[in-house]
Amino acid sequence: MHKKEYQLRPGNPYPSGSRAKNKGVNFSIFSRYATHVELLLFETSDCDEPFQTIVLQEDVNRTFFSWHVYVTGLPAGTWYAWRMDGPNQVREAGLHFDKNKQLIDPWVRAVSHKRWSRKAACMPGDNRLTAMRCVVVDDRYDWEGDVPLRIRSEKAIVYELHVGGFTRHPSSKVANPGTFAGLIEKIPYLQALGITHVELLPVMAFDEQDVPRHTADLGLKNYWGYSTHSFFSPHPGYCVTPEQGTHVHEFRDLVKALHQAGMGVIMDVVFNHTAEAGADGPIINFRGIGDDIFYHHDHFDKSILHDYTGCGNTVNANHPLVANFIISCLEYWVREMHVDGFRFDLASALARGEGGEVLQDPPLLWGIELSEQLAKTKLIAEAWDAAGLYQVGSFPGYRWAEWNGRYRDVIRRFVRGDKGLVNELATRLCGSNDLYEHKGRLPINSINFVTCHDGFTLYDLFSYNEKHNSANGEYNQDGCNNNLSFNCGIEGDTDDSGILALRRQQVKNVFAMLLLSQGVPMLLAGDELLNSQHGNNNCYCQDNELSWIDWSMTEQNADMLRFVQLMIALRKRHPAIMRRRFLTGKPVNGRGIAEIQWHGTEIDKPLWDDHEAKVLAFTLAGIEADEPDLHVAMNMSDQQLRIELPVIAGRTWHLALDTSLHSPQDIVLPKHQKSVREAFYSVNNRAVVVFENGER
């Protein structure tokens, strides 16, 4: 039964999207070249026909390039879509108008993909039975006084996780697996781990059907979510009741719960490309509204899309309208959703001008940096793109932190036993001053990581020399070939107890180095549980047990979980590891010892000029009155080495950590640590040891 026909008023061009106010709804959408615009209203997300079709009049409902209408009495919760007609001049102007295509609103706050068919959207003509639908959101919400957190970056410990995969495994035992609500149930686990921020893989609405044909034929889908189509909408697949339009409320519930637990929320955002892909991709929103503006096109043949992302299209991010769209979107997630930060996928693509050239001062990136609403928000760049632009250490701006790929690579190489790396290793452990200090940037500009969603898990890094991605349906041609991994002697699964022990030790070595480094550490969810993807280093399409977290591992690998928890606790009790400024080597005030001193096996004799060296040690002075000093020795050689301990007047060294020992001796709380009064300590091969001192 259709609803009544609602009365209309001209409406306003601002704000864009749909907004319920004054007992009605204002709709506004941008399209420069549209000649005919219709707004379709539906009772539910899966109705075949609209209960009212509103034809906008150019002389009444258009202001410059905005089309708008106010529907009197229309309630929140109403579903809608747009249709547009205009010139279909793909080659000449890059325009893809199709009067029969239902389009979703680029500014929609909640979207349904219940009946979505990507295949139908890729073909011309009517897709009314397979189109996505938008819904007018009821924006009322009780935040209970919540505001974005202001955790200082030097104190941050970031934990990258996938909302779906974190709780989708049956062992998670949550009420609503794979959802924002499911993640809320796991907050006590995150608290016990000790992290300060969760970094969520894409949670803006994305196209799960965006995978290559051979991958789709295997029944696989886009799992990671790097195929965004609706940048203002939480992903419906992570909601419990998306067909009721509850997306905004469910995401807010997650943010509020994490904030109440003292943890911030960082969103992984994908503004470099969209789900509309290449020339043969679907018409979803931008392509049917203003393809010529939103994407990079060939100068002579507009049907050709420039691809700096490896995904078929590249967002024309520095066009004024597109830049405004992106900045407004980010401000919305901070202002209305209380998000604490963003990690920008392939962020260097956002530094390209309208002709694809690399801009020295990209308007978008500076606009984000200088936005008052984003002033306290964490900004993290993946400072490269798929076309070869690599900007680690030179990403435009000053506030931007960067995923430090050079840190990742040197830690991987050193831990697997590569020689001659101690000089660069020392630089990376100290916050990569060679990349950042000369530009007036800080250690907190370096996001230190060894693993992330893209690549091997930490356990697989020491279990496989080669990728094993055949399950993806791309003949093992996808994923990175240069993994800098070390299988410890056997490829993959084994019953060899010696190799299994070495793999666990290597994982502990990485966690120790990562959490002893200046800068901001980032952990991959599941690494603390020895999660394995069986050698698949590109699980972007694996929404199954290959990627999901198996919560039985919290018991099976409780010793590793304990190690990581205590290693995080060790970092937190040492402000000297969490400096905001770079180390200088100058004496600590009133103590007569340097901030940091470098060593080899002998005190004050680092092996800088030894190209065979696989050992590095350092002493880090405490900077607060009651803070112990630290002495760290890292031996990645195949031999046990005797390392000399420094003498600091009035203090005695205590063994805090030795990755070669079995749990619980591998890491010990201060009250249980044993003093070491000898002048030397024997560090086993492929081990990291840490000493704390103090007056005990």
XYZ file of C-alpha atoms in Angstrom:
696
model
C 0.000 0.000 0.000
C 1.557 3.283 -1.109
C 1.927 6.227 1.182
C 0.192 9.518 0.473
C 1.713 11.932 -2.009
C 3.707 14.553 -0.155
C 3.664 18.269 -0.869
C 6.774 19.994 -2.145
C 8.688 23.220 -1.630
C 11.721 24.404 -3.636
C 14.192 23.378 -0.953
C 17.767 24.590 -0.344
C 21.073 23.706 -2.005
C 22.775 23.339 1.393
C 23.473 21.053 3.027
C 24.057 18.408 0.377
C 22.347 15.052 0.810
C 19.132 14.441 2.721
C 18.396 16.158 6.006
C 15.286 15.725 8.128
C 14.266 19.048 9.661
C 11.118 21.012 10.504
C 8.812 18.011 9.955
C 10.069 17.343 6.463
C 13.194 16.459 4.507
C 15.455 18.632 2.356
C 17.196 16.851 -0.517
C 20.117 18.349 -2.434
C 22.499 16.859 -4.982
C 25.206 18.310 -7.231
C 25.281 17.799 -10.990
C 26.648 20.338 -13.406
C 25.447 18.808 -16.680
C 22.193 17.061 -15.699
C 19.206 18.172 -17.798
C 16.515 16.125 -16.038
C 16.491 15.062 -12.369
C 14.059 12.821 -10.500
C 13.849 11.916 -6.818
C 12.281 8.505 -6.138
C 10.717 7.772 -2.734
C 10.261 4.178 -1.497
C 8.520 2.565 1.461
C 11.312 0.041 2.064
C 14.815 -0.685 0.836
C 13.629 -3.421 -1.511
C 10.468 -1.988 -3.087
C 10.172 -2.519 -6.826
C 8.430 0.799 -7.429
C 8.548 4.212 -5.746
C 5.430 5.449 -4.014
C 6.217 8.941 -5.306
C 8.392 10.204 -8.137
C 9.358 13.865 -7.856
C 10.452 15.577 -11.065
C 12.616 18.591 -10.233
C 12.044 21.757 -12.229
C 15.092 23.660 -13.404
C 13.576 27.090 -12.720
C 12.397 26.086 -9.234
C 14.679 23.348 -7.935
C 18.094 24.299 -9.293
C 20.622 26.771 -7.883
C 23.742 26.928 -10.029
C 24.735 23.241 -10.145
C 22.723 22.026 -7.143
C 19.350 20.346 -7.552
C 17.158 20.511 -4.454
C 13.650 19.967 -3.113
C 11.963 20.002 0.296
C 9.339 17.287 0.893
C 6.869 18.505 3.506
C 5.906 16.013 6.194
C 8.216 13.258 4.940
C 9.533 11.269 7.928
C 13.027 10.041 8.643
C 13.350 6.403 7.671
C 12.080 6.986 4.130
C 14.119 5.242 1.430
C 15.081 7.057 -1.760
C 17.182 7.140 -4.927
C 17.906 9.579 -7.761
C 17.638 9.374 -11.527
C 19.354 11.800 -13.889
C 19.474 12.444 -17.595
C 21.973 14.491 -19.533
C 24.589 14.179 -22.248
C 26.077 10.696 -22.618
C 29.375 11.895 -24.061
C 31.866 9.415 -22.689
C 34.746 9.977 -25.102
C 34.302 13.718 -25.617
C 33.459 14.835 -22.070
C 33.627 11.805 -19.763
C 29.876 11.962 -19.054
C 27.851 8.800 -18.348
C 24.257 9.981 -17.922
C 21.700 7.170 -18.120
C 18.085 8.229 -17.484
C 17.121 4.675 -16.460
C 19.837 4.158 -13.829
C 18.920 4.570 -10.175
C 21.702 6.453 -8.406
C 22.558 6.665 -4.739
C 23.201 10.001 -3.092
C 26.962 10.626 -2.622
C 26.144 12.350 0.690
C 23.791 9.657 2.024
C 24.217 8.805 5.712
C 22.924 5.229 5.390
C 22.593 2.936 2.379
C 21.234 -0.538 1.661
C 22.838 -3.011 -0.741
C 20.267 -5.741 -0.078
C 19.385 -6.266 -3.747
C 22.526 -4.816 -5.271
C 23.916 -6.269 -8.493
C 27.227 -4.859 -9.641
C 26.829 -6.660 -12.960
C 23.513 -4.895 -13.687
C 25.001 -1.513 -12.799
C 27.829 -2.108 -15.291
C 25.355 -2.487 -18.158
C 23.241 0.319 -19.634
C 19.549 0.546 -18.847
C 17.124 0.077 -15.982
C 18.489 -1.473 -12.764
C 15.521 -0.657 -10.523
C 15.296 -4.248 -9.218
C 19.005 -4.452 -8.348
C 19.991 -0.928 -7.286
C 21.183 0.233 -3.891
C 18.878 2.508 -1.923
C 19.422 5.455 0.391
C 17.533 6.227 3.595
C 16.792 9.478 5.387
C 18.512 9.158 8.770
C 17.023 10.127 12.105
C 20.041 11.948 13.497
C 18.938 12.104 17.132
C 21.351 10.319 19.477
C 22.312 10.483 23.151
C 26.088 10.749 23.282
C 25.991 10.881 27.105
C 28.618 13.612 27.110
C 31.035 11.761 24.822
C 33.621 13.730 22.854
C 36.585 12.624 20.716
C 39.522 11.579 22.888
C 42.726 13.599 22.975
C 45.375 10.944 23.620
C 48.793 12.368 22.826
C 50.399 10.670 19.854
C 53.604 9.742 21.666
C 51.504 7.669 24.085
C 49.501 5.970 21.333
C 49.608 2.235 20.614
C 47.546 1.494 17.517
C 45.822 -1.842 16.846
C 44.695 -2.432 13.247
C 41.633 -4.674 12.985
C 38.867 -5.733 10.610
C 35.411 -5.174 12.108
C 33.928 -8.229 10.408
C 36.808 -10.645 10.816
C 37.459 -9.758 14.452
C 34.272 -11.452 15.698
C 32.886 -13.491 12.769
C 34.507 -16.780 13.824
C 32.124 -18.981 15.876
C 34.689 -19.032 18.675
C 34.102 -15.311 19.289
C 30.819 -16.194 21.017
C 29.363 -12.718 20.539
C 25.656 -12.109 20.007
C 26.085 -10.439 16.611
C 29.250 -11.736 14.899
C 30.984 -9.536 12.360
C 29.288 -6.287 13.395
C 29.983 -3.048 15.226
C 27.951 -4.519 18.101
C 30.100 -7.655 18.083
C 33.253 -5.567 18.414
C 31.767 -3.799 21.443
C 31.635 -7.167 23.206
C 35.402 -7.573 22.709
C 36.356 -4.246 24.269
C 37.448 -5.914 27.563
C 39.976 -7.942 25.562
C 41.351 -4.769 23.958
C 41.571 -3.088 27.358
C 43.486 -6.020 28.817
C 45.865 -5.964 25.854
C 46.710 -2.333 26.610
C 46.308 -0.655 23.212
C 45.126 2.967 23.052
C 43.537 3.145 19.576
C 41.781 0.767 17.233
C 42.406 1.425 13.556
C 39.405 0.034 11.680
C 39.837 -1.274 8.157
C 37.323 0.505 5.881
C 33.926 0.928 7.523
C 32.472 3.407 5.033
C 29.927 1.585 2.842
C 31.745 -0.460 0.209
C 30.934 -2.832 -2.653
C 31.445 -6.420 -1.546
C 30.969 -7.562 -5.166
C 34.013 -5.667 -6.433
C 36.398 -8.556 -7.141
C 37.931 -9.980 -10.357
C 35.796 -12.465 -12.306
C 37.850 -15.551 -11.417
C 37.669 -14.566 -7.754
C 33.906 -14.078 -7.928
C 33.533 -17.474 -9.613
C 34.936 -19.028 -6.421
C 32.173 -17.379 -4.399
C 34.579 -14.860 -2.859
C 33.879 -11.178 -2.248
C 35.590 -7.926 -1.382
C 36.357 -8.509 2.295
C 38.783 -5.760 3.265
C 36.493 -2.995 2.007
C 38.825 -0.904 -0.158
C 36.006 -0.222 -2.608
C 34.022 2.637 -1.098
C 30.900 4.010 -2.729
C 29.160 5.924 0.091
C 31.656 7.925 2.115
C 29.200 9.289 4.697
C 27.539 5.929 5.440
C 28.743 3.182 7.788
C 28.937 -0.141 5.976
C 25.551 -1.902 6.160
C 27.248 -5.297 6.359
C 28.583 -4.379 9.814
C 25.147 -3.417 11.149
C 22.668 -5.655 12.956
C 19.551 -4.031 11.451
C 20.676 -2.106 8.352
C 17.257 -2.392 6.662
C 15.933 -0.227 9.482
C 18.486 2.466 8.669
C 20.303 2.093 12.003
C 23.818 2.454 10.544
C 24.639 5.770 12.226
C 23.365 4.712 15.646
C 25.197 1.381 15.593
C 28.511 3.000 14.665
C 28.047 5.681 17.298
C 27.400 2.990 19.890
C 30.803 1.476 19.053
C 32.638 4.792 19.231
C 30.998 5.730 22.513
C 31.777 2.345 24.053
C 35.430 2.488 22.999
C 35.754 6.022 24.350
C 34.239 4.970 27.651
C 36.940 2.291 27.787
C 39.643 4.914 27.117
C 40.375 3.942 23.510
C 40.284 6.129 20.416
C 38.914 5.236 16.973
C 40.957 5.675 13.782
C 39.211 4.999 10.472
C 41.000 3.627 7.426
C 39.567 5.775 4.619
C 39.780 5.239 0.856
C 39.537 8.531 -1.016
C 42.033 7.623 -3.745
C 39.517 5.590 -5.796
C 35.900 4.412 -5.617
C 33.848 1.282 -6.276
C 32.969 2.562 -9.761
C 36.319 1.217 -11.020
C 37.493 1.578 -14.630
C 35.871 2.347 -17.960
C 33.651 -0.742 -17.781
C 32.768 -0.285 -14.109
C 29.315 0.266 -12.615
C 27.306 3.470 -12.443
C 26.606 3.939 -8.727
C 26.716 7.655 -7.912
C 29.656 9.841 -9.013
C 29.825 8.363 -12.508
C 26.142 9.058 -13.133
C 26.285 12.565 -11.681
C 29.606 14.077 -12.756
C 32.251 11.592 -13.879
C 34.170 14.414 -15.576
C 34.781 16.132 -12.239
C 35.267 13.264 -9.812
C 37.877 11.183 -11.677
C 41.149 11.631 -13.556
C 40.647 11.314 -17.314
C 42.925 11.194 -20.300
C 43.229 14.671 -21.773
C 42.353 13.623 -25.323
C 40.032 10.650 -24.779
C 37.786 11.102 -21.739
C 36.666 7.479 -21.866
C 40.138 6.549 -20.597
C 40.538 6.833 -16.825
C 43.987 7.426 -15.368
C 44.731 4.764 -12.792
C 47.275 5.591 -10.084
C 45.644 3.187 -7.620
C 45.576 -0.176 -9.389
C 41.797 -0.186 -9.011
C 40.654 1.242 -12.339
C 40.040 4.860 -11.399
C 41.622 7.667 -9.396
C 39.646 10.331 -7.566
C 40.356 13.832 -8.863
C 40.977 14.889 -5.281
C 42.365 18.378 -5.890
C 39.422 19.619 -7.947
C 37.773 22.259 -5.701
C 34.420 20.488 -5.530
C 35.955 17.072 -4.847
C 38.348 18.480 -2.239
C 35.397 20.154 -0.516
C 33.487 16.858 -0.582
C 36.376 14.980 1.047
C 37.073 17.588 3.733
C 33.361 17.911 4.544
C 33.177 14.136 4.858
C 36.107 13.961 7.276
C 34.690 16.801 9.343
C 31.359 14.979 9.489
C 32.944 11.805 10.898
C 34.709 13.870 13.575
C 31.870 16.257 14.384
C 28.906 13.893 14.170
C 30.497 10.482 14.765
C 33.271 11.484 17.229
C 36.045 9.685 15.336
C 39.574 10.380 16.615
C 41.631 9.992 13.452
C 42.025 8.715 9.921
C 44.475 6.535 8.044
C 44.467 7.417 4.322
C 44.872 4.511 1.917
C 47.359 5.206 -0.928
C 47.464 8.800 0.254
C 50.049 9.879 -2.312
C 47.359 9.586 -4.995
C 45.727 12.544 -3.221
C 48.827 14.639 -3.954
C 48.263 14.513 -7.713
C 46.872 17.420 -9.710
C 44.093 17.226 -12.270
C 46.569 16.125 -14.933
C 48.084 13.484 -12.679
C 51.181 15.544 -11.909
C 52.593 15.456 -8.370
C 51.803 18.725 -6.588
C 54.262 20.241 -4.151
C 51.430 21.756 -2.089
C 48.233 19.813 -2.822
C 45.191 21.903 -1.854
C 43.320 18.891 -0.466
C 46.092 17.716 1.850
C 46.756 21.199 3.161
C 43.012 21.775 3.517
C 42.801 18.696 5.716
C 45.835 19.731 7.757
C 44.530 23.271 8.308
C 40.875 22.415 8.985
C 39.917 23.745 12.418
C 37.477 20.871 12.961
C 40.258 18.372 12.260
C 42.903 20.212 14.294
C 43.059 17.601 17.067
C 42.431 14.638 14.778
C 45.176 12.132 14.015
C 46.113 12.071 10.316
C 48.025 9.051 9.030
C 49.155 8.652 5.429
C 50.041 5.528 3.550
C 52.591 7.675 1.764
C 52.733 5.939 -1.615
C 50.445 5.020 -4.499
C 50.251 2.212 -7.051
C 51.906 4.247 -9.807
C 55.309 4.409 -8.120
C 55.023 7.627 -6.109
C 56.750 6.992 -2.739
C 56.676 9.862 -0.233
C 57.738 8.330 3.089
C 59.609 11.198 4.746
C 58.383 13.760 2.218
C 54.599 13.623 2.392
C 53.159 17.158 2.079
C 52.372 18.879 5.366
C 53.633 18.663 8.937
C 50.894 17.110 11.064
C 50.647 14.027 8.885
C 52.068 10.832 10.359
C 53.191 8.217 7.853
C 53.173 4.453 7.699
C 56.933 4.030 7.822
C 57.676 1.389 5.205
C 61.399 1.830 5.740
C 60.980 0.917 9.416
C 59.042 -2.214 8.449
C 61.675 -3.334 5.971
C 64.743 -2.892 8.163
C 63.142 -4.675 11.135
C 62.127 -7.593 8.912
C 65.601 -7.849 7.412
C 67.444 -7.549 10.720
C 65.280 -10.121 12.486
C 65.616 -12.654 9.672
C 69.410 -12.329 10.020
C 70.533 -9.917 7.304
C 73.880 -8.368 8.129
C 75.236 -4.824 8.066
C 72.007 -3.110 9.135
C 72.892 -1.780 12.588
C 73.308 1.829 11.430
C 69.886 2.054 9.836
C 68.321 -0.041 12.592
C 69.487 2.481 15.196
C 67.987 5.317 13.152
C 64.630 3.556 12.844
C 64.520 2.661 16.551
C 65.003 6.343 17.353
C 62.050 7.575 15.316
C 63.670 7.927 11.865
C 65.140 11.393 12.392
C 66.760 11.147 8.959
C 63.287 11.236 7.414
C 61.580 13.770 9.651
C 63.838 15.981 11.750
C 65.186 18.183 8.947
C 61.623 19.167 8.019
C 60.730 20.187 11.563
C 58.718 17.032 12.102
C 58.782 14.728 15.104
C 59.155 11.045 16.055
C 55.349 10.885 16.222
C 55.282 11.415 12.446
C 56.530 7.829 12.159
C 53.959 5.053 12.412
C 56.184 2.072 13.138
C 54.850 -1.271 11.956
C 56.161 -4.633 10.810
C 52.897 -6.213 9.692
C 49.515 -4.887 8.619
C 46.412 -6.262 6.900
C 48.248 -6.161 3.560
C 50.871 -8.916 3.660
C 51.874 -11.818 5.878
C 50.720 -12.008 9.461
C 53.598 -11.868 11.924
C 53.559 -15.630 12.482
C 53.468 -16.265 8.727
C 56.417 -13.891 8.292
C 58.497 -16.586 10.031
C 56.676 -19.564 8.510
C 56.792 -18.852 4.762
C 59.427 -17.678 2.315
C 56.888 -17.430 -0.518
C 53.298 -16.246 -0.779
C 50.569 -18.886 -1.142
C 47.602 -17.029 -2.627
C 46.059 -19.599 -4.966
C 42.822 -19.534 -2.939
C 42.192 -16.000 -4.259
C 41.500 -17.214 -7.781
C 44.256 -15.139 -9.388
C 46.763 -17.956 -9.970
C 49.025 -16.726 -7.145
C 49.821 -13.607 -9.169
C 48.300 -11.187 -6.647
C 49.995 -9.936 -3.506
C 53.530 -8.732 -2.871
C 56.474 -10.912 -3.918
C 59.072 -9.108 -1.798
C 58.076 -10.144 1.715
C 61.506 -10.102 3.442
C 60.322 -13.169 5.321
C 62.152 -16.160 6.842
C 60.459 -19.547 7.267
C 62.948 -20.710 9.921
C 63.880 -23.778 7.886
C 60.631 -25.312 6.614
C 57.932 -23.785 4.417
C 54.613 -23.702 6.248
C 53.240 -26.081 8.848
C 55.616 -28.402 10.653
C 55.861 -30.634 13.728
C 59.532 -29.772 14.238
C 59.658 -28.467 17.810
C 62.889 -26.544 17.224
C 61.474 -24.633 14.276
C 58.204 -23.959 16.085
C 60.135 -22.575 19.067
C 62.247 -20.357 16.809
C 59.144 -18.977 15.100
C 57.638 -18.000 18.447
C 60.923 -16.434 19.494
C 61.121 -14.406 16.296
C 57.598 -13.099 16.863
C 58.626 -12.000 20.354
C 61.723 -10.323 18.913
C 59.586 -8.200 16.612
C 57.144 -7.218 19.341
C 60.038 -6.239 21.598
C 61.729 -4.064 18.965
C 58.463 -2.481 17.874
C 57.430 -1.501 21.380
C 60.923 -0.266 22.309
C 61.039 2.134 19.336
C 60.476 5.873 19.391
C 57.446 6.835 17.312
C 53.946 5.365 17.224
C 53.751 1.543 17.205
C 51.019 -0.211 15.227
C 50.099 -3.868 15.794
C 48.058 -6.101 13.508
C 45.092 -7.748 15.219
C 45.723 -11.429 15.830
C 49.520 -11.222 15.757
C 49.514 -11.414 19.541
C 47.716 -14.754 19.157
C 50.031 -16.128 16.441
C 47.225 -15.857 13.902
C 48.081 -17.488 10.565
C 46.651 -17.056 7.077
C 48.593 -20.122 5.886
C 50.912 -18.077 3.721
C 48.241 -15.978 1.969
C 49.599 -12.430 1.956
C 46.594 -10.845 0.229
C 43.408 -11.986 1.977
C 41.368 -9.100 0.551
C 38.681 -11.530 -0.693
C 38.713 -14.135 2.081
C 35.678 -13.541 4.289
C 36.110 -16.925 5.940
C 38.170 -18.733 8.548
C 41.360 -18.010 6.625
C 41.082 -14.366 7.744
C 38.872 -14.463 10.808
C 40.329 -14.335 14.304
C 40.045 -17.723 16.017
C 39.400 -16.858 19.652
C 40.418 -20.310 20.858
C 43.972 -19.075 20.295
C 43.667 -16.890 23.399
C 44.064 -20.139 25.348
C 46.213 -22.061 22.890
C 48.754 -19.217 22.674
C 48.152 -17.625 26.050
C 51.910 -17.329 26.595
C 52.293 -15.088 23.529
C 49.292 -12.997 24.506
C 50.815 -12.538 27.955
C 54.136 -11.515 26.417
C 52.521 -8.802 24.298
C 50.396 -7.518 27.176
C 53.464 -7.176 29.405
C 55.558 -5.699 26.601
C 52.939 -2.984 26.116
C 52.938 -2.427 29.876
C 56.738 -2.095 29.816
C 56.488 0.591 27.141
C 53.864 2.482 29.120
C 55.973 2.614 32.271
C 58.894 4.155 30.389
C 58.257 7.726 29.210
C 61.784 7.614 27.756
C 60.438 5.335 24.989
C 57.517 7.673 24.297
C 59.332 10.922 23.617
C 57.738 13.665 21.579
C 61.133 15.057 20.530
C 64.118 13.355 18.966
C 66.913 11.980 21.131
C 70.025 14.135 21.157
C 72.571 12.039 23.058
C 73.058 14.912 25.494
C 73.309 14.241 29.256
C 70.078 13.860 31.196
C 69.580 16.759 33.597
C 71.232 16.094 36.938
C 72.210 12.499 36.171
C 75.438 12.778 34.250
C 74.505 10.051 31.738
C 73.485 10.523 28.140
C 69.901 10.193 26.897
C 71.055 7.278 24.782
C 74.342 5.416 24.411
C 75.084 2.857 21.699
C 77.031 -0.363 22.171
C 78.012 -3.624 20.538
C 79.046 -6.559 22.663
C 81.271 -4.066 24.525
C 80.173 -0.824 26.139
C 80.473 2.282 23.941
C 81.705 0.224 20.987
C 78.817 -0.017 18.510
C 79.675 -1.930 15.355
C 78.844 0.887 12.944
C 81.641 -0.015 10.522
C 81.243 -3.782 10.710
C 79.332 -4.850 7.612
C 78.897 -8.336 9.060
C 77.331 -7.126 12.319
C 74.059 -8.614 13.518
C 74.097 -7.227 17.044
C 73.166 -3.831 18.472
C 72.775 -2.663 22.064
C 71.823 0.648 23.644
C 71.216 2.230 27.031
C 68.241 4.575 27.313
C 68.188 6.888 30.303
C 64.979 7.435 32.241
C 63.652 10.977 31.951
C 61.390 11.061 35.009
C 62.595 10.998 38.594
C 61.427 7.479 39.423
C 61.846 6.001 35.934
C 64.385 3.191 35.580
C 66.957 3.252 32.820
C 66.798 0.606 30.113
C 69.552 -1.471 28.602
C 68.612 -3.351 25.433
C 70.650 -5.905 23.496
C 69.547 -7.439 20.191
C 71.482 -10.419 18.867
C 70.232 -11.712 15.507
C 73.316 -13.787 14.805
C 73.393 -17.589 14.964
C 75.720 -17.544 17.952
C 75.345 -16.856 21.661
C 77.154 -13.615 22.572
C 78.407 -12.216 25.878
C 77.400 -8.576 26.097
C 78.837 -6.131 28.581
C 76.461 -4.285 30.912
C 77.051 -0.586 31.640
C 77.771 0.579 35.179
C 75.460 3.336 36.461
C 76.260 4.563 39.967
C 73.692 3.678 42.596
C 71.661 1.389 40.353
C 71.494 -2.348 39.743
C 70.317 -4.017 36.568
C 67.372 -6.420 36.663
C 66.441 -8.760 33.838
C 63.071 -7.675 32.441
C 62.935 -9.620 29.189
C 64.744 -12.365 27.334
C 62.912 -13.616 24.251
C 64.881 -16.881 24.230
C 63.390 -17.977 27.560
C 60.120 -19.835 27.964
C 57.064 -18.201 29.489
C 56.743 -16.852 32.135
C 60.492 -16.180 32.380
C 60.565 -14.502 28.936
C 59.113 -11.271 30.351
C 58.847 -10.421 34.038
C 57.070 -7.696 35.975
C 59.390 -5.408 37.992
C 58.430 -6.919 41.351
C 59.538 -10.370 40.153
C 62.682 -9.394 38.270
C 66.018 -10.838 39.371
C 69.069 -8.649 39.748
C 72.073 -9.170 37.479
C 75.282 -8.265 39.289
C 77.748 -9.729 36.813
C 79.490 -7.469 34.320
C 78.285 -9.552 31.361
C 75.160 -11.347 30.227
C 75.013 -14.163 27.670
C 72.477 -13.322 24.965
C 71.306 -16.370 23.063
C 71.235 -16.420 19.302
C 68.286 -14.622 17.678
C 67.207 -13.035 20.954
C 66.397 -9.650 22.449
C 67.116 -8.931 26.105
C 66.042 -5.932 28.149
C 67.242 -4.817 31.568
C 65.700 -2.235 33.893
C 67.547 -0.669 36.796
C 66.550 1.135 39.918
C 67.006 1.333 43.651
C 65.173 -1.803 44.813
